[in-house]
Amino acid sequence: MKYLVRSDAVLTDVAFLLVRVCVGAVFLAHGWDAVVNRGVAEMVPGHRELGIPLPELSAPFLAYGELVGGVLLIVGAVTRAAAVVLAFIMGGAWVFVHAEGGLMLANGGFEYVMVLAAICLLVLVHGPGRFSADALAAGRFGAPLPERPAARA
C-alpha cells in the first residue's frame, strides 16, 4: 500500500527516467533548431517584435537554455537547475507568446508550454530519480532511496 502514495519504488524512478528523456528530447530538438538551423542572431528580431525584454540576451538564453537544458534532463545531470531554467523559459513563452491565444494550441494557445512547464516543476520538486547522473554522482545509482517520515493527516 505504501507504494501507492510514496515515490520510492523503482517503477517511479523508471517513469521519471522516461519523462526526463522524452521532455529533454523535446527541449533538445527545439534548442538545436534555434542554435543550428535558425541561428541565435536570427531570433533577436522576433523576440523584439514579441515584446520580450532584452532580446539580445533573451534569444541566446532561450536557445542555449533549451539545448543544454534538454541534454541535462536526458542524462539527469544538474537536473533541478536545468528544470528551473526550462520552466522559466516556458513561463516566458506562455506570457509573451501564447497567453493571448487562450488554452488551445490550435489557436496559438499555451497548452503545450503549460504542460512542459508543469513537468519541469515536477522534476524540480521530485528530483531526477535514482537512474540519473545526479544519483550516480551522489553514489546512489540503483540504491533504494532513504525512508521518508510518514505524512501527518
PDB file of C-alpha atoms in Angstrom:
ATOM      1  CA  MET A   1       0.000   0.000   0.000  1.00  0.00           C
ATOM      2  CA  LYS A   2       2.858   2.405   0.725  1.00  0.00           C
ATOM      3  CA  TYR A   3       3.847   2.385  -2.962  1.00  0.00           C
ATOM      4  CA  LEU A   4       0.515   3.971  -3.858  1.00  0.00           C
ATOM      5  CA  VAL A   5       1.435   7.184  -2.031  1.00  0.00           C
ATOM      6  CA  ARG A   6       5.243   7.153  -1.910  1.00  0.00           C
ATOM      7  CA  SER A   7       7.758   7.755  -4.667  1.00  0.00           C
ATOM      8  CA  ASP A   8      10.485   5.334  -3.625  1.00  0.00           C
ATOM      9  CA  ALA A   9       9.518   2.470  -5.930  1.00  0.00           C
ATOM     10  CA  VAL A  10      11.837   1.514  -8.779  1.00  0.00           C
ATOM     11  CA  LEU A  11       8.890   1.841 -11.153  1.00  0.00           C
ATOM     12  CA  THR A  12       8.534   5.519 -10.204  1.00  0.00           C
ATOM     13  CA  ASP A  13      12.198   6.140 -10.974  1.00  0.00           C
ATOM     14  CA  VAL A  14      11.868   4.342 -14.309  1.00  0.00           C
ATOM     15  CA  ALA A  15       8.871   6.562 -15.101  1.00  0.00           C
ATOM     16  CA  PHE A  16      10.892   9.658 -14.163  1.00  0.00           C
ATOM     17  CA  LEU A  17      13.704   8.470 -16.425  1.00  0.00           C
ATOM     18  CA  LEU A  18      11.248   8.130 -19.320  1.00  0.00           C
ATOM     19  CA  VAL A  19       9.713  11.541 -18.603  1.00  0.00           C
ATOM     20  CA  ARG A  20      13.144  13.173 -18.418  1.00  0.00           C
ATOM     21  CA  VAL A  21      14.269  11.569 -21.681  1.00  0.00           C
ATOM     22  CA  CYS A  22      11.061  12.438 -23.569  1.00  0.00           C
ATOM     23  CA  VAL A  23      10.789  16.030 -22.345  1.00  0.00           C
ATOM     24  CA  GLY A  24      14.548  16.526 -22.617  1.00  0.00           C
ATOM     25  CA  ALA A  25      14.405  15.364 -26.239  1.00  0.00           C
ATOM     26  CA  VAL A  26      11.711  17.960 -26.977  1.00  0.00           C
ATOM     27  CA  PHE A  27      13.806  20.746 -25.457  1.00  0.00           C
ATOM     28  CA  LEU A  28      16.971  19.484 -27.145  1.00  0.00           C
ATOM     29  CA  ALA A  29      15.237  19.452 -30.547  1.00  0.00           C
ATOM     30  CA  HIS A  30      13.893  22.987 -30.100  1.00  0.00           C
ATOM     31  CA  GLY A  31      17.252  24.242 -28.857  1.00  0.00           C
ATOM     32  CA  TRP A  32      19.076  22.538 -31.731  1.00  0.00           C
ATOM     33  CA  ASP A  33      16.696  24.135 -34.210  1.00  0.00           C
ATOM     34  CA  ALA A  34      17.230  27.569 -32.644  1.00  0.00           C
ATOM     35  CA  VAL A  35      21.033  27.334 -32.444  1.00  0.00           C
ATOM     36  CA  VAL A  36      21.946  25.313 -35.543  1.00  0.00           C
ATOM     37  CA  ASN A  37      19.131  25.734 -38.044  1.00  0.00           C
ATOM     38  CA  ARG A  38      17.819  29.260 -37.439  1.00  0.00           C
ATOM     39  CA  GLY A  39      20.764  30.810 -35.654  1.00  0.00           C
ATOM     40  CA  VAL A  40      20.535  32.733 -32.403  1.00  0.00           C
ATOM     41  CA  ALA A  41      21.138  36.099 -34.088  1.00  0.00           C
ATOM     42  CA  GLU A  42      18.092  35.495 -36.304  1.00  0.00           C
ATOM     43  CA  MET A  43      15.916  35.070 -33.217  1.00  0.00           C
ATOM     44  CA  VAL A  44      16.647  38.523 -31.792  1.00  0.00           C
ATOM     45  CA  PRO A  45      14.309  40.489 -34.116  1.00  0.00           C
ATOM     46  CA  GLY A  46      11.493  38.035 -33.372  1.00  0.00           C
ATOM     47  CA  HIS A  47      11.983  38.480 -29.643  1.00  0.00           C
ATOM     48  CA  ARG A  48      11.947  42.229 -30.132  1.00  0.00           C
ATOM     49  CA  GLU A  49       8.674  42.079 -32.115  1.00  0.00           C
ATOM     50  CA  LEU A  50       7.051  39.915 -29.451  1.00  0.00           C
ATOM     51  CA  GLY A  51       7.986  42.412 -26.746  1.00  0.00           C
ATOM     52  CA  ILE A  52      10.287  40.009 -24.935  1.00  0.00           C
ATOM     53  CA  PRO A  53      12.577  42.074 -22.706  1.00  0.00           C
ATOM     54  CA  LEU A  54      16.275  42.299 -23.591  1.00  0.00           C
ATOM     55  CA  PRO A  55      16.034  40.368 -26.873  1.00  0.00           C
ATOM     56  CA  GLU A  56      19.821  40.332 -27.321  1.00  0.00           C
ATOM     57  CA  LEU A  57      20.033  38.352 -24.054  1.00  0.00           C
ATOM     58  CA  SER A  58      16.731  36.508 -24.097  1.00  0.00           C
ATOM     59  CA  ALA A  59      17.275  34.900 -27.522  1.00  0.00           C
ATOM     60  CA  PRO A  60      20.565  33.174 -26.622  1.00  0.00           C
ATOM     61  CA  PHE A  61      19.221  32.332 -23.152  1.00  0.00           C
ATOM     62  CA  LEU A  62      16.238  30.612 -24.740  1.00  0.00           C
ATOM     63  CA  ALA A  63      18.200  28.824 -27.469  1.00  0.00           C
ATOM     64  CA  TYR A  64      21.090  27.580 -25.343  1.00  0.00           C
ATOM     65  CA  GLY A  65      18.842  27.041 -22.328  1.00  0.00           C
ATOM     66  CA  GLU A  66      16.684  24.642 -24.308  1.00  0.00           C
ATOM     67  CA  LEU A  67      19.668  22.957 -25.972  1.00  0.00           C
ATOM     68  CA  VAL A  68      21.785  22.451 -22.857  1.00  0.00           C
ATOM     69  CA  GLY A  69      18.793  22.025 -20.550  1.00  0.00           C
ATOM     70  CA  GLY A  70      17.427  19.278 -22.782  1.00  0.00           C
ATOM     71  CA  VAL A  71      20.716  17.380 -22.653  1.00  0.00           C
ATOM     72  CA  LEU A  72      20.923  17.813 -18.877  1.00  0.00           C
ATOM     73  CA  LEU A  73      17.367  16.497 -18.426  1.00  0.00           C
ATOM     74  CA  ILE A  74      18.077  13.488 -20.613  1.00  0.00           C
ATOM     75  CA  VAL A  75      21.148  12.415 -18.649  1.00  0.00           C
ATOM     76  CA  GLY A  76      19.820  13.647 -15.317  1.00  0.00           C
ATOM     77  CA  ALA A  77      22.765  15.918 -14.572  1.00  0.00           C
ATOM     78  CA  VAL A  78      22.309  19.152 -12.614  1.00  0.00           C
ATOM     79  CA  THR A  79      18.687  18.246 -13.146  1.00  0.00           C
ATOM     80  CA  ARG A  80      16.986  20.610 -10.745  1.00  0.00           C
ATOM     81  CA  ALA A  81      18.874  23.635 -12.088  1.00  0.00           C
ATOM     82  CA  ALA A  82      18.016  22.597 -15.657  1.00  0.00           C
ATOM     83  CA  ALA A  83      14.359  22.197 -14.666  1.00  0.00           C
ATOM     84  CA  VAL A  84      14.278  25.717 -13.194  1.00  0.00           C
ATOM     85  CA  VAL A  85      15.776  27.241 -16.338  1.00  0.00           C
ATOM     86  CA  LEU A  86      13.429  25.323 -18.639  1.00  0.00           C
ATOM     87  CA  ALA A  87      10.365  26.147 -16.524  1.00  0.00           C
ATOM     88  CA  PHE A  88      11.390  29.816 -16.639  1.00  0.00           C
ATOM     89  CA  ILE A  89      11.743  29.663 -20.442  1.00  0.00           C
ATOM     90  CA  MET A  90       8.307  28.038 -20.743  1.00  0.00           C
ATOM     91  CA  GLY A  91       6.847  30.667 -18.427  1.00  0.00           C
ATOM     92  CA  GLY A  92       8.224  33.358 -20.720  1.00  0.00           C
ATOM     93  CA  ALA A  93       6.811  31.609 -23.786  1.00  0.00           C
ATOM     94  CA  TRP A  94       3.454  31.370 -22.022  1.00  0.00           C
ATOM     95  CA  VAL A  95       3.356  35.065 -21.085  1.00  0.00           C
ATOM     96  CA  PHE A  96       4.958  36.687 -24.123  1.00  0.00           C
ATOM     97  CA  VAL A  97       3.886  34.401 -26.962  1.00  0.00           C
ATOM     98  CA  HIS A  98       0.909  32.173 -26.133  1.00  0.00           C
ATOM     99  CA  ALA A  99      -1.235  33.852 -23.455  1.00  0.00           C
ATOM    100  CA  GLU A 100      -3.427  35.781 -25.887  1.00  0.00           C
ATOM    101  CA  GLY A 101      -4.281  32.574 -27.766  1.00  0.00           C
ATOM    102  CA  GLY A 102      -6.073  31.017 -24.808  1.00  0.00           C
ATOM    103  CA  LEU A 103      -5.610  27.397 -23.842  1.00  0.00           C
ATOM    104  CA  MET A 104      -5.837  25.608 -27.172  1.00  0.00           C
ATOM    105  CA  LEU A 105      -2.642  25.210 -29.178  1.00  0.00           C
ATOM    106  CA  ALA A 106      -4.612  25.337 -32.432  1.00  0.00           C
ATOM    107  CA  ASN A 107      -5.388  28.976 -31.602  1.00  0.00           C
ATOM    108  CA  GLY A 108      -1.757  29.735 -30.720  1.00  0.00           C
ATOM    109  CA  GLY A 109      -2.553  28.975 -27.098  1.00  0.00           C
ATOM    110  CA  PHE A 110      -0.463  27.967 -24.142  1.00  0.00           C
ATOM    111  CA  GLU A 111      -1.407  24.312 -23.524  1.00  0.00           C
ATOM    112  CA  TYR A 112       1.930  22.941 -24.803  1.00  0.00           C
ATOM    113  CA  VAL A 113       4.179  25.311 -22.872  1.00  0.00           C
ATOM    114  CA  MET A 114       1.967  24.937 -19.789  1.00  0.00           C
ATOM    115  CA  VAL A 115       2.434  21.157 -19.785  1.00  0.00           C
ATOM    116  CA  LEU A 116       6.193  21.436 -20.366  1.00  0.00           C
ATOM    117  CA  ALA A 117       6.471  23.982 -17.528  1.00  0.00           C
ATOM    118  CA  ALA A 118       4.440  21.728 -15.222  1.00  0.00           C
ATOM    119  CA  ILE A 119       6.664  18.743 -15.988  1.00  0.00           C
ATOM    120  CA  CYS A 120       9.761  20.839 -15.301  1.00  0.00           C
ATOM    121  CA  LEU A 121       8.283  21.928 -11.960  1.00  0.00           C
ATOM    122  CA  LEU A 122       7.552  18.298 -11.108  1.00  0.00           C
ATOM    123  CA  VAL A 123      11.155  17.331 -11.909  1.00  0.00           C
ATOM    124  CA  LEU A 124      12.349  20.284  -9.821  1.00  0.00           C
ATOM    125  CA  VAL A 125      10.347  19.170  -6.790  1.00  0.00           C
ATOM    126  CA  HIS A 126      10.885  15.412  -7.134  1.00  0.00           C
ATOM    127  CA  GLY A 127      14.420  15.376  -8.490  1.00  0.00           C
ATOM    128  CA  PRO A 128      15.721  13.222 -11.323  1.00  0.00           C
ATOM    129  CA  GLY A 129      15.206   9.844  -9.684  1.00  0.00           C
ATOM    130  CA  ARG A 130      17.768   7.155  -8.993  1.00  0.00           C
ATOM    131  CA  PHE A 131      18.505   6.469 -12.684  1.00  0.00           C
ATOM    132  CA  SER A 132      20.352   9.697 -13.361  1.00  0.00           C
ATOM    133  CA  ALA A 133      23.828  11.173 -13.453  1.00  0.00           C
ATOM    134  CA  ASP A 134      22.926  13.139 -10.315  1.00  0.00           C
ATOM    135  CA  ALA A 135      22.197   9.904  -8.441  1.00  0.00           C
ATOM    136  CA  LEU A 136      25.368   8.342  -9.816  1.00  0.00           C
ATOM    137  CA  ALA A 137      27.414  11.314  -8.643  1.00  0.00           C
ATOM    138  CA  ALA A 138      25.816  11.033  -5.203  1.00  0.00           C
ATOM    139  CA  GLY A 139      26.694   7.324  -5.075  1.00  0.00           C
ATOM    140  CA  ARG A 140      23.031   6.309  -5.090  1.00  0.00           C
ATOM    141  CA  PHE A 141      22.574   4.860  -8.564  1.00  0.00           C
ATOM    142  CA  GLY A 142      20.346   1.815  -8.181  1.00  0.00           C
ATOM    143  CA  ALA A 143      20.255   2.159  -4.390  1.00  0.00           C
ATOM    144  CA  PRO A 144      16.933   2.434  -2.611  1.00  0.00           C
ATOM    145  CA  LEU A 145      16.021   5.912  -1.501  1.00  0.00           C
ATOM    146  CA  PRO A 146      16.025   6.588   2.241  1.00  0.00           C
ATOM    147  CA  GLU A 147      12.774   6.272   4.131  1.00  0.00           C
ATOM    148  CA  ARG A 148      10.781   9.457   4.446  1.00  0.00           C
ATOM    149  CA  PRO A 149       8.730  10.206   7.531  1.00  0.00           C
ATOM    150  CA  ALA A 150       5.050   9.443   7.078  1.00  0.00           C
ATOM    151  CA  ALA A 151       2.870  12.435   6.289  1.00  0.00           C
ATOM    152  CA  ARG A 152       0.533  13.582   9.000  1.00  0.00           C
ATOM    153  CA  ALA A 153      -3.164  13.670   8.280  1.00  0.00           C
TER     154      ALA A 153
END
